[in-house]
XYZ file of C-alpha atoms in Angstrom:
505
model
C -23.422 18.440 11.231
C -21.139 21.322 9.868
C -19.929 22.624 7.274
C -16.376 22.023 6.681
C -15.760 18.975 4.156
C -14.377 16.211 7.239
C -13.371 13.230 5.453
C -12.272 9.762 7.703
C -9.532 6.675 6.649
C -10.916 4.269 9.461
C -9.108 0.669 9.204
C -9.281 -2.156 11.483
C -5.742 -3.652 12.762
C -6.505 -7.165 11.438
C -3.485 -7.004 10.212
C -0.879 -5.032 6.892
C -2.620 -2.315 5.493
C -3.569 -2.814 1.397
C -2.670 -1.593 -0.572
C -6.127 -1.104 -2.300
C -6.535 0.441 1.581
C -3.811 3.607 0.667
C -5.123 4.571 -2.008
C -8.269 4.561 -0.177
C -6.426 6.763 1.900
C -4.816 9.038 -0.203
C -8.282 9.798 -2.271
C -9.468 11.190 0.918
C -6.656 12.633 1.512
C -6.766 14.321 -1.729
C -10.382 15.071 -0.843
C -9.347 17.019 2.110
C -6.588 18.999 0.738
C -8.674 20.658 -2.718
C -11.551 21.648 -0.303
C -10.237 22.834 3.056
C -10.818 20.355 4.999
C -9.838 17.602 7.641
C -8.837 13.796 7.233
C -9.430 12.125 10.564
C -8.090 8.911 11.103
C -10.326 6.418 13.716
C -9.242 3.239 14.126
C -11.705 0.252 14.715
C -10.884 -1.904 16.010
C -13.952 -3.240 17.712
C -13.545 -6.980 16.562
C -11.353 -7.636 19.501
C -10.991 -11.425 18.287
C -9.535 -10.794 14.731
C -6.952 -7.827 15.710
C -2.802 -7.815 15.076
C -0.226 -6.676 16.741
C 1.524 -4.284 15.568
C -1.225 -3.233 12.897
C -2.544 -0.177 14.085
C 1.270 1.563 14.065
C 2.215 -0.853 10.154
C -0.807 2.147 9.753
C 0.599 4.685 10.731
C 3.717 3.943 9.386
C 2.055 3.172 5.541
C 0.814 6.536 5.393
C 3.253 8.631 6.748
C 5.507 6.791 3.968
C 3.038 7.596 1.336
C 3.105 11.061 2.642
C -0.251 11.347 4.185
C -0.844 14.283 6.786
C -3.714 13.088 9.061
C -5.490 16.176 10.905
C -7.070 13.961 13.703
C -6.999 11.105 14.992
C -5.003 7.995 16.861
C -0.941 10.219 18.158
C -2.923 13.531 16.743
C -5.246 14.382 18.776
C -8.147 15.972 17.957
C -11.667 17.935 19.551
C -13.876 14.481 18.734
C -11.512 11.760 20.234
C -11.109 9.298 21.551
C -10.198 8.463 18.065
C -10.489 4.357 18.955
C -12.653 2.576 18.745
C -12.098 0.335 21.613
C -12.212 3.446 23.640
C -15.513 4.449 23.214
C -17.778 2.135 24.690
C -19.591 4.151 26.625
C -21.362 6.482 23.690
C -21.923 3.295 21.016
C -23.410 1.750 24.282
C -25.982 4.585 24.935
C -26.980 4.617 21.496
C -28.215 1.153 20.958
C -30.548 1.992 24.022
C -31.706 5.231 21.710
C -33.088 2.072 18.879
C -33.875 0.197 21.815
C -35.768 2.300 23.248
C -37.890 3.042 19.689
C -38.709 0.646 18.600
C -35.536 0.283 15.608
C -34.087 -2.668 17.526
C -34.145 -5.212 19.735
C -32.472 -8.229 21.708
C -32.431 -11.328 19.728
C -31.265 -14.438 22.425
C -30.690 -17.292 19.279
C -27.760 -19.480 19.985
C -25.502 -20.251 16.914
C -26.213 -23.643 16.634
C -30.257 -23.348 16.093
C -29.062 -20.395 13.544
C -26.846 -22.578 11.595
C -29.326 -25.080 11.506
C -31.596 -23.027 9.097
C -29.240 -22.000 7.714
C -28.377 -25.494 6.325
C -32.553 -26.150 6.387
C -32.666 -23.230 3.909
C -29.631 -24.460 1.722
C -31.395 -27.730 0.998
C -34.391 -25.839 -0.333
C -31.695 -24.204 -2.384
C -33.051 -21.081 -0.046
C -30.550 -18.291 2.068
C -31.904 -17.606 5.147
C -32.728 -14.134 6.038
C -32.567 -12.837 9.823
C -35.390 -10.666 9.024
C -39.013 -9.365 8.937
C -40.290 -12.462 7.209
C -38.968 -15.015 10.594
C -38.508 -12.709 13.210
C -41.132 -13.367 15.241
C -40.800 -16.887 14.717
C -37.076 -16.759 16.445
C -36.386 -15.696 20.170
C -35.779 -12.550 20.177
C -37.444 -9.716 22.251
C -39.746 -9.476 19.448
C -41.638 -13.291 19.717
C -40.977 -13.427 23.510
C -43.049 -11.632 26.411
C -40.917 -8.405 28.363
C -41.095 -10.898 31.597
C -38.992 -13.652 29.751
C -36.528 -11.283 27.878
C -35.805 -8.994 31.800
C -35.489 -13.396 32.166
C -32.823 -13.929 30.398
C -31.311 -10.586 30.426
C -30.999 -10.503 34.287
C -29.739 -14.577 34.048
C -27.173 -12.761 31.906
C -27.523 -15.604 28.601
C -26.380 -14.392 25.481
C -27.475 -12.396 23.883
C -26.962 -9.595 21.153
C -29.001 -6.440 19.445
C -30.012 -6.850 15.761
C -31.776 -3.382 13.864
C -35.251 -4.078 12.707
C -35.552 -3.215 9.488
C -38.809 -2.074 8.410
C -40.745 -3.372 5.893
C -41.314 -2.379 2.208
C -39.334 0.458 2.330
C -37.202 2.031 -0.733
C -33.450 2.922 0.390
C -32.001 5.678 -1.916
C -28.264 6.646 -1.770
C -26.671 8.996 -4.176
C -23.514 7.939 -4.443
C -21.677 10.382 -5.780
C -19.659 7.815 -8.309
C -22.283 5.618 -8.993
C -25.156 7.871 -8.673
C -27.681 7.253 -7.157
C -28.566 3.302 -5.788
C -31.370 2.001 -5.034
C -32.141 -1.227 -1.963
C -35.443 -2.918 -1.246
C -35.930 -2.820 2.375
C -37.167 -6.450 2.359
C -33.870 -7.956 0.956
C -32.091 -6.999 3.950
C -31.146 -8.574 7.521
C -31.315 -7.758 10.836
C -27.781 -6.452 11.392
C -26.532 -7.331 14.248
C -26.117 -3.905 15.795
C -24.177 -5.225 19.061
C -22.737 -8.602 20.347
C -22.920 -10.967 22.773
C -18.795 -9.542 24.377
C -20.427 -6.185 24.840
C -18.963 -4.582 21.500
C -20.987 -2.312 18.837
C -20.443 -3.812 15.595
C -18.780 -1.911 12.016
C -21.930 -1.114 11.593
C -23.049 0.993 14.814
C -20.001 2.363 15.286
C -18.717 3.655 12.195
C -22.122 5.559 11.531
C -22.626 7.061 15.452
C -19.096 8.193 14.876
C -19.231 9.524 11.968
C -21.778 11.482 13.162
C -19.995 12.506 16.691
C -17.316 13.191 14.516
C -18.858 15.598 11.568
C -17.765 13.161 8.692
C -19.527 14.807 5.802
C -18.293 12.582 3.232
C -17.478 8.654 3.167
C -14.883 7.681 0.663
C -14.720 4.320 1.525
C -14.041 0.670 -0.937
C -17.211 -0.739 -3.114
C -17.306 -3.143 -0.559
C -19.301 -1.519 1.564
C -21.987 -0.686 -0.918
C -24.035 -3.723 -0.048
C -24.012 -2.027 3.970
C -24.650 1.439 2.920
C -28.480 0.834 2.974
C -28.686 0.163 6.670
C -26.450 2.535 7.699
C -28.736 4.774 5.615
C -31.414 3.638 7.867
C -29.657 3.629 10.710
C -29.187 7.571 10.370
C -33.156 7.707 9.737
C -33.620 6.091 12.545
C -31.134 8.120 14.754
C -32.972 11.355 12.818
C -29.705 12.350 11.771
C -28.947 14.236 8.331
C -26.343 11.357 6.170
C -23.307 12.245 5.147
C -22.485 12.134 1.152
C -21.111 8.852 0.121
C -18.297 7.651 -2.565
C -17.809 4.037 -2.660
C -14.665 3.402 -4.749
C -13.978 0.366 -7.644
C -11.804 -1.667 -6.514
C -8.221 -2.925 -7.489
C -8.045 -5.736 -9.670
C -5.320 -8.168 -9.978
C -2.494 -8.113 -12.786
C -4.993 -9.703 -15.129
C -8.360 -8.552 -14.708
C -9.884 -11.462 -13.014
C -11.046 -10.302 -9.842
C -9.302 -8.481 -6.625
C -6.352 -7.689 -6.043
C -4.972 -10.340 -3.298
C -2.016 -11.339 -1.632
C -2.272 -14.733 -2.926
C -2.742 -12.856 -6.615
C -0.070 -10.327 -5.895
C 2.049 -13.202 -4.799
C 1.969 -15.688 -7.652
C 2.533 -12.584 -10.627
C 5.365 -11.302 -8.411
C 3.321 -8.253 -6.968
C 3.609 -7.063 -3.715
C 0.098 -5.719 -2.142
C 1.778 -4.002 0.952
C 3.129 -0.524 1.694
C 6.050 -1.167 3.278
C 7.572 -4.409 4.489
C 4.962 -6.546 7.327
C 7.313 -8.482 9.547
C 5.753 -11.121 12.448
C 6.842 -14.314 14.385
C 5.958 -16.714 12.037
C 6.166 -14.518 8.368
C 7.790 -11.533 6.632
C 6.290 -9.789 3.400
C 8.242 -7.266 1.730
C 6.457 -4.657 0.738
C 7.113 -1.894 -2.525
C 9.375 -0.385 -0.183
C 11.658 -2.893 0.039
C 11.125 -3.779 -3.777
C 12.794 -0.225 -4.177
C 9.448 1.987 -5.177
C 9.824 5.540 -3.920
C 6.779 6.462 -2.441
C 6.133 9.452 -5.118
C 5.623 6.599 -7.876
C 3.198 4.516 -6.138
C 1.700 7.416 -4.725
C 1.178 9.259 -8.711
C 0.474 5.262 -9.780
C -2.415 4.563 -7.105
C -4.266 8.198 -7.738
C -5.013 7.593 -11.562
C -5.886 3.586 -10.777
C -9.249 4.654 -10.913
C -9.429 8.188 -11.186
C -9.149 10.019 -14.601
C -8.303 13.707 -14.395
C -9.455 14.121 -18.180
C -6.149 16.175 -19.007
C -3.071 14.130 -21.172
C -1.108 14.594 -18.070
C -0.463 11.704 -16.489
C 2.970 12.480 -13.454
C 2.065 13.616 -10.510
C 3.230 15.305 -7.239
C 1.246 14.470 -3.810
C 0.667 18.600 -4.267
C -0.785 18.461 -7.547
C -2.784 15.681 -6.750
C -3.883 17.495 -3.943
C -4.988 20.442 -6.315
C -6.450 18.657 -9.510
C -8.261 16.081 -7.522
C -12.332 15.640 -8.323
C -14.130 13.213 -6.703
C -16.443 12.934 -9.884
C -14.474 11.886 -12.470
C -13.458 8.323 -10.381
C -14.853 5.870 -12.824
C -17.360 3.051 -11.097
C -15.160 -0.073 -12.798
C -12.631 -1.404 -11.203
C -8.914 -1.248 -12.368
C -6.159 -3.659 -13.237
C -3.130 -3.315 -11.929
C -0.567 -2.803 -14.376
C 3.089 -3.154 -12.674
C 4.545 -2.086 -15.990
C 2.882 0.281 -15.581
C 3.661 1.275 -12.531
C 7.566 1.242 -12.531
C 7.341 3.402 -15.434
C 5.323 5.785 -13.175
C 8.360 5.171 -10.984
C 11.339 6.078 -13.554
C 9.715 9.140 -13.867
C 9.409 9.944 -10.487
C 13.241 8.796 -9.916
C 14.546 10.689 -12.513
C 12.986 13.553 -11.696
C 14.457 13.276 -7.850
C 18.039 14.902 -7.070
C 20.883 12.297 -6.944
C 21.497 13.461 -3.695
C 18.001 12.491 -2.710
C 18.283 8.709 -4.941
C 21.844 8.312 -3.318
C 20.917 8.132 0.614
C 18.128 5.909 -0.321
C 20.749 3.171 -2.158
C 22.825 3.265 1.051
C 20.217 2.949 2.628
C 19.409 -0.682 0.827
C 23.005 -1.683 0.392
C 26.088 -1.976 3.100
C 28.902 -1.957 0.025
C 27.493 1.043 -1.469
C 27.065 2.877 2.663
C 31.053 2.312 2.772
C 31.713 4.789 0.357
C 31.833 8.295 0.679
C 28.847 9.328 -0.015
C 29.320 12.238 -2.773
C 31.306 9.472 -4.761
C 27.762 7.400 -4.418
C 26.292 10.994 -5.409
C 28.269 11.097 -8.721
C 27.739 7.542 -9.012
C 23.333 7.683 -8.835
C 24.027 10.749 -12.035
C 25.651 7.862 -13.606
C 23.746 4.977 -13.536
C 20.188 6.458 -13.237
C 18.255 6.924 -16.417
C 18.604 3.264 -16.860
C 16.810 2.359 -13.213
C 12.817 1.616 -12.885
C 13.680 1.360 -9.207
C 16.383 1.770 -6.251
C 17.008 -1.743 -5.800
C 17.711 -2.023 -9.741
C 20.221 0.468 -9.616
C 23.056 -2.391 -7.343
C 22.930 -3.803 -10.845
C 23.371 -0.966 -12.650
C 26.726 0.022 -10.568
C 28.169 -2.533 -8.308
C 30.974 -2.940 -10.132
C 32.022 0.074 -9.170
C 31.217 -0.913 -5.211
C 32.796 -4.302 -5.277
C 35.297 -6.417 -7.043
C 34.382 -8.492 -9.840
C 33.056 -11.994 -9.126
C 33.327 -13.670 -11.716
C 33.795 -12.797 -15.804
C 31.900 -13.266 -18.367
C 32.536 -16.321 -19.689
C 32.615 -15.423 -23.741
C 34.131 -12.189 -23.248
C 37.440 -14.244 -21.272
C 37.241 -16.246 -23.258
C 37.837 -14.145 -25.694
C 41.109 -12.712 -24.306
C 42.070 -16.169 -22.425
C 46.495 -14.963 -24.168
C 49.659 -13.929 -23.168
C 48.680 -10.437 -25.845
C 46.106 -9.562 -23.048
C 48.246 -10.688 -19.580
C 51.025 -8.418 -22.306
C 48.625 -5.613 -22.532
C 47.251 -5.130 -18.888
C 50.635 -5.046 -17.720
C 51.664 -2.481 -19.785
C 48.386 -0.331 -18.820
C 48.801 -1.077 -14.717
C 52.981 0.072 -15.469
C 50.669 3.220 -17.042
C 48.536 4.037 -14.037
C 51.420 3.032 -11.345
C 53.544 5.758 -13.115
C 50.245 7.802 -13.017
C 50.373 10.754 -10.083
C 47.032 11.719 -11.650
C 44.615 9.496 -11.381
C 41.250 11.543 -12.957
C 39.461 10.183 -16.237
C 41.026 12.470 -18.374
C 44.529 12.806 -17.430
C 44.426 8.616 -17.216
C 42.843 8.529 -21.177
C 45.356 10.302 -22.517
C 48.081 7.467 -21.068
C 46.314 5.081 -22.474
C 45.186 6.450 -25.689
C 48.146 8.118 -26.356
C 50.608 4.278 -25.675
C 47.897 2.076 -27.409
C 49.082 4.499 -30.782
C 52.427 4.839 -30.144
C 52.224 0.811 -29.916
C 50.167 0.028 -32.660
C 47.709 -1.520 -30.968
C 44.051 -1.995 -31.066
C 41.639 -0.635 -29.193
C 39.744 -3.296 -28.884
C 41.656 -5.598 -27.617
C 43.223 -2.711 -25.264
C 40.089 -0.861 -23.772
C 37.400 -4.603 -23.704
C 40.143 -6.392 -21.546
C 40.583 -3.595 -18.864
C 36.374 -3.418 -18.975
C 36.381 -6.585 -18.030
C 38.377 -6.390 -15.607
C 37.105 -3.542 -13.321
C 33.632 -4.426 -14.497
C 33.906 -8.665 -15.076
C 31.613 -8.007 -18.135
C 31.666 -5.560 -21.738
C 29.081 -3.172 -19.938
C 28.908 -0.159 -17.287
C 29.804 3.645 -18.329
C 33.090 5.708 -19.353
C 36.126 2.808 -17.936
C 38.679 5.431 -17.438
C 35.654 7.639 -15.323
C 35.067 4.125 -13.620
C 38.765 3.555 -13.380
C 38.743 7.661 -10.998
C 36.035 6.496 -8.845
C 37.325 3.329 -7.294
C 40.361 4.967 -7.470
C 44.406 4.262 -8.133
C 44.472 1.516 -5.637
C 41.762 -1.098 -6.595
C 42.467 -0.328 -10.933
C 45.227 -2.055 -10.018
C 44.732 -4.422 -7.773
C 41.056 -5.361 -10.603
C 43.786 -5.797 -13.378
C 46.394 -7.784 -11.793
C 43.314 -10.500 -10.626
C 42.336 -10.460 -13.878
C 46.180 -11.265 -15.340
C 45.958 -14.211 -12.368
C 42.683 -14.990 -13.495
C 44.080 -15.767 -17.251
C 47.371 -17.060 -16.124
C 46.038 -20.370 -14.154
C 43.400 -20.725 -17.063
C 46.013 -21.493 -19.726
């Protein structure tokens, strides 16, 4: 084992990458950068039956969106490849043969129907069926059968798996970097399958072999793998290898804090569970990106979802997280996914982002905005972004810049549904048509002067103008709106309101 820090993110392409997986990748990335180490992306695709088309590419695109930079792995390359487990089958075959030779693994020929019978029989007796030291000699395997019988079955191509021979009466201790010392008794462990009948290894064998051969120094993964850690340590010992450091991350809980954040619990509470959209022939699921969240906000939020820097600082860039991250400051209990807190983080990062960058993200989402010159969109963003938590909310805050009102706020429309308002709006339109310099300052001075000289009410003039331009009594300075949308559109919108009022009288 070399001394440099080498960590890996090793997802299975069995579907879209869950936001919990994104956090695992981020913590590995922070730890690697903090310690001048390397992050490896390894695709664990040994379960061929569960592979989903497009999932592998989705994983890479998700990490790219979040700003996670891979040092070695799929497409990136490196000195320890292949980085896809389905391309390493010969390596696993050699290593399982080592375990067979040293008596730490054995062939098992048990039919699935027979094992199901044992499980159900144990359930009837209020017990749990565990395939291990106490019953392995009563089952069909190379420990209970003669050598000749085993060779005959293999020669006849009878289906078999290779199981790990878990030692009896052994204490397995793991010094977890987050949870401290965790101890397991080997007698409670089952003889896990290491090699399947289809010639592919299981996760347990493949990940241990790969971690060792790829010189992984620290295994940082979700706590769902903690029960398997004892087997992994025993496998390291069986090969005579030094074990890496382990750190098992706490779960991300649903917004209610009552269980793991899942696709179903997320859907029930309106919380996405994937970083970017996932689309197949059967379904399309919107991710955080499509909901208008920016990677800076997501990364900051996820970092503090289980990790506490021990200071008052909350707003971090990804570079600052790489600098300040310490694995010992990760909590060992689950962290609730608080969508309101995510919105707060996203808002903070959105406000610190340049108007130009926000404008580019905005026009990517809204075709209507893309029709306007980018320089104008940048100005609009500067006027409305303060109230936005997400990119998507910008449309609701400023759509009146990009499209004519489709309807008018009913209460306000009724208030100004009169001949007096028609006369006022016609007067304003006349001023605008005669005015050569259509900008906020000049337009404002002209109309205000007209109001004062005609002894008109400011409210009875300004509110109908706003209603005509926006459709309701909200928005930024009405003369600035007029300047941005232009003289032609301003006149068109005000004349349309006049028409609607006439039709309603």
